[in-house]
CSV table of C-alpha atoms in Angstrom, one decimal:
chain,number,residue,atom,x,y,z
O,1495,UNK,CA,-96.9,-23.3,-89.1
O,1496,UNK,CA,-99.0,-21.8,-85.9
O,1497,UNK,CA,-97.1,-20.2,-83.7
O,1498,UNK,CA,-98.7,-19.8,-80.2
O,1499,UNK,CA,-98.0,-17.3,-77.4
O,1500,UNK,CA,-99.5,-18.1,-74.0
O,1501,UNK,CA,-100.6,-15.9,-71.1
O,1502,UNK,CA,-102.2,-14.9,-67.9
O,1503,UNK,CA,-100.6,-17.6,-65.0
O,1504,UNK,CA,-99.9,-16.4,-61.7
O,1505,UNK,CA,-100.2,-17.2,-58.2
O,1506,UNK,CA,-103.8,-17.4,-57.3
O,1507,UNK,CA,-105.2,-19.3,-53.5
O,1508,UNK,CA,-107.0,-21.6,-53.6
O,1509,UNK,CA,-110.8,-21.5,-54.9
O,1510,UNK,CA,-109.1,-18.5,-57.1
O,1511,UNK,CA,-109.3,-17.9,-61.1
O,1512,UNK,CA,-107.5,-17.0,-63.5
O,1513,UNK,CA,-108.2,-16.6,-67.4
O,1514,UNK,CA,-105.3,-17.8,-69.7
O,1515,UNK,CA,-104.8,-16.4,-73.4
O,1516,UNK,CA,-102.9,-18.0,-76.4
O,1517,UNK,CA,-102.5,-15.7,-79.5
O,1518,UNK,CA,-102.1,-17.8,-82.5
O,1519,UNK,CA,-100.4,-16.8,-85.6
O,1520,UNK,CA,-101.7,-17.5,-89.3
O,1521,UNK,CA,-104.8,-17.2,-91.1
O,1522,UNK,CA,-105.3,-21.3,-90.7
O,1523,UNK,CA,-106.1,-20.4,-86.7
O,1524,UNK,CA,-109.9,-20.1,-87.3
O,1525,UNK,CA,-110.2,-23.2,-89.5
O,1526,UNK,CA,-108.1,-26.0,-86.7
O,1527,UNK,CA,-109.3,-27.2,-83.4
O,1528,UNK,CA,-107.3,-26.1,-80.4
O,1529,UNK,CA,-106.7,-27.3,-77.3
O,1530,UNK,CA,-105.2,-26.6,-73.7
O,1531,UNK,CA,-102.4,-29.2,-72.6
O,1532,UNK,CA,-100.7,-28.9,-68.9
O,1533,UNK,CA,-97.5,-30.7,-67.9
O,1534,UNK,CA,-96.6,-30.3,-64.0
O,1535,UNK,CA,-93.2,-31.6,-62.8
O,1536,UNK,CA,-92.7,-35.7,-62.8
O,1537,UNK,CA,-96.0,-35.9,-65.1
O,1538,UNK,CA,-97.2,-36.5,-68.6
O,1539,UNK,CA,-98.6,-33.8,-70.4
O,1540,UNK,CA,-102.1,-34.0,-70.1
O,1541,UNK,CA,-104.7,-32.3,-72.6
O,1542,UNK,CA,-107.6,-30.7,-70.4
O,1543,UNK,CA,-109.7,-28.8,-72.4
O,1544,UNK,CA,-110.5,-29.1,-76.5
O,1545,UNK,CA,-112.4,-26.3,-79.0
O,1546,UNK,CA,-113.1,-27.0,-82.6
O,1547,UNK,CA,-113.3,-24.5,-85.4
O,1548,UNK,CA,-117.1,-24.4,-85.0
O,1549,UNK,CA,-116.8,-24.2,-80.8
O,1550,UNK,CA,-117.4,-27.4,-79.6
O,1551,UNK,CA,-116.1,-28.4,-76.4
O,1552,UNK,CA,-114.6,-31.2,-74.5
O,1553,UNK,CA,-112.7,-31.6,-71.5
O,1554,UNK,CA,-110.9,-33.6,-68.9
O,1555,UNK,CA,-112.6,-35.1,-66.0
O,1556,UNK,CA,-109.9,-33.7,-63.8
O,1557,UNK,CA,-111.4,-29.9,-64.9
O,1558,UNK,CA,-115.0,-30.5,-66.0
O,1559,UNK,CA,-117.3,-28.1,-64.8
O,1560,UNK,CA,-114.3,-25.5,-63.5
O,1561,UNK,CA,-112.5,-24.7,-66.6
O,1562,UNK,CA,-114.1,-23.4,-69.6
O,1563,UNK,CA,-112.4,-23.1,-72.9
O,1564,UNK,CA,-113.2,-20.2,-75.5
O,1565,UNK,CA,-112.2,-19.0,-79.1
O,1566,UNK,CA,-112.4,-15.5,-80.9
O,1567,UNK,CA,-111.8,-16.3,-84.3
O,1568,UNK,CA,-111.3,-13.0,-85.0
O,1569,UNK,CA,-108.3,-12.0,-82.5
O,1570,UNK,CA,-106.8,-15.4,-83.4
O,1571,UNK,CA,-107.0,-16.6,-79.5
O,1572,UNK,CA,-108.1,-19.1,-77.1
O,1573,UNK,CA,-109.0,-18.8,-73.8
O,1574,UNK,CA,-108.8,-20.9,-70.8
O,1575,UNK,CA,-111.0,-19.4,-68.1
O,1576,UNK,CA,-110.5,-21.6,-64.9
O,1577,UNK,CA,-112.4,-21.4,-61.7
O,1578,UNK,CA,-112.3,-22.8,-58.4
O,1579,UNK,CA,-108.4,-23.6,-58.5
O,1580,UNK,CA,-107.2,-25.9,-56.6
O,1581,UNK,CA,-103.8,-26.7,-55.6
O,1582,UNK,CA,-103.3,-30.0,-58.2
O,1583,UNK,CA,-104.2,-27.4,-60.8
O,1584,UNK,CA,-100.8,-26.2,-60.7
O,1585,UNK,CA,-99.0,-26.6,-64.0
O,1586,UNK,CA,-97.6,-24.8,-67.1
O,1587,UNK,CA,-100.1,-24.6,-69.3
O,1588,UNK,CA,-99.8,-24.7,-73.0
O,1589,UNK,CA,-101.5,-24.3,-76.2
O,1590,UNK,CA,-102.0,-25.9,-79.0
O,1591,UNK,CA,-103.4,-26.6,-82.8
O,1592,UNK,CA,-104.7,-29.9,-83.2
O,1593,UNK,CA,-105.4,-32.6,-85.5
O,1594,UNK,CA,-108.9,-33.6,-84.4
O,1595,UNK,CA,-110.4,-32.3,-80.9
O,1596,UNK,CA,-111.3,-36.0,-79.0
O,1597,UNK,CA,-109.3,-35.7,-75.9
O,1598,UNK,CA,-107.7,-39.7,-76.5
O,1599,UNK,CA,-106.7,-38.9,-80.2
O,1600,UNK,CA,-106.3,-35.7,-80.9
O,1601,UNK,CA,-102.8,-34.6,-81.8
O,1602,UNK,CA,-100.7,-31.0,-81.4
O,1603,UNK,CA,-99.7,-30.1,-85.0
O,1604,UNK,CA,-98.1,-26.5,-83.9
O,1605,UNK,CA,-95.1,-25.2,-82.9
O,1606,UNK,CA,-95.2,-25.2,-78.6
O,1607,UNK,CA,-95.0,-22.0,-76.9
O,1608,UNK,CA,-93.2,-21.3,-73.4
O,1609,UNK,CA,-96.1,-22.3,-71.6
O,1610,UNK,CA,-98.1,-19.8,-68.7
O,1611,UNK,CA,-97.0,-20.9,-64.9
O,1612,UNK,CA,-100.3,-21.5,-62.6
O,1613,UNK,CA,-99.5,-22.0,-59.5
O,1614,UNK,CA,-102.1,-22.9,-56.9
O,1615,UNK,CA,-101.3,-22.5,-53.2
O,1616,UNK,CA,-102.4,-20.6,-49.9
């Protein structure tokens, strides 16, 4: 029953950032983990970044140390602030409620979103 609404992509050079949003609905947001998943053309989706309810954190290899995810309980969003783009970054990005925050198991129990375009190039 979440609903999520994602925002912020654009075009940003490389070495760029950008700071995604995803408003959740429901009163349940602050209690569930969420996550960040991206899915670029001819790939699986890939889950990059993970927060639990109490703000724990995990992420991908692939965006360790660039990305950094965030919660406000309060506003019922989660942020994806992403630094030093690069090209291979580029994706739609969604969000997600999930079922655990472990990047192997975890699983998206909301409804998906239309996804934010990143796009990555000089």
């Amino acid at each position: 029953q979440v609903q999520l609404v994602e925002s912020g992509g654009g075009l940003v050079q490389p070495g760029g950032s950008l700071r995604l949003s995803c408003a959740a609905s429901g009163s349940i947001f602050s209690l569930r983990a969420m996550g960040w998943y991206r899915q670029a053309p001819g790939k699986q989706r890939e889950l990059v970044a993970t927060i639990t309810s109490g703000g724990s954190t995990n992420y991908a290899d692939s965006v360790k140390g660039r990305f950094t995810i965030s919660r406000d309980n309060a506003k019922n969003t989660v942020y994806l602030q992403m630094n030093s783009l690069k090209p291979e970054d580029t994706s739609v990005y969604y969000c997600n409620a999930l079922r655990g925050s472990d990047l192997v198991f975890a699983v998206p129990v909301g409804s998906w979103g239309q996804g934010t375009q990143v796009t990555v190039s000089s």
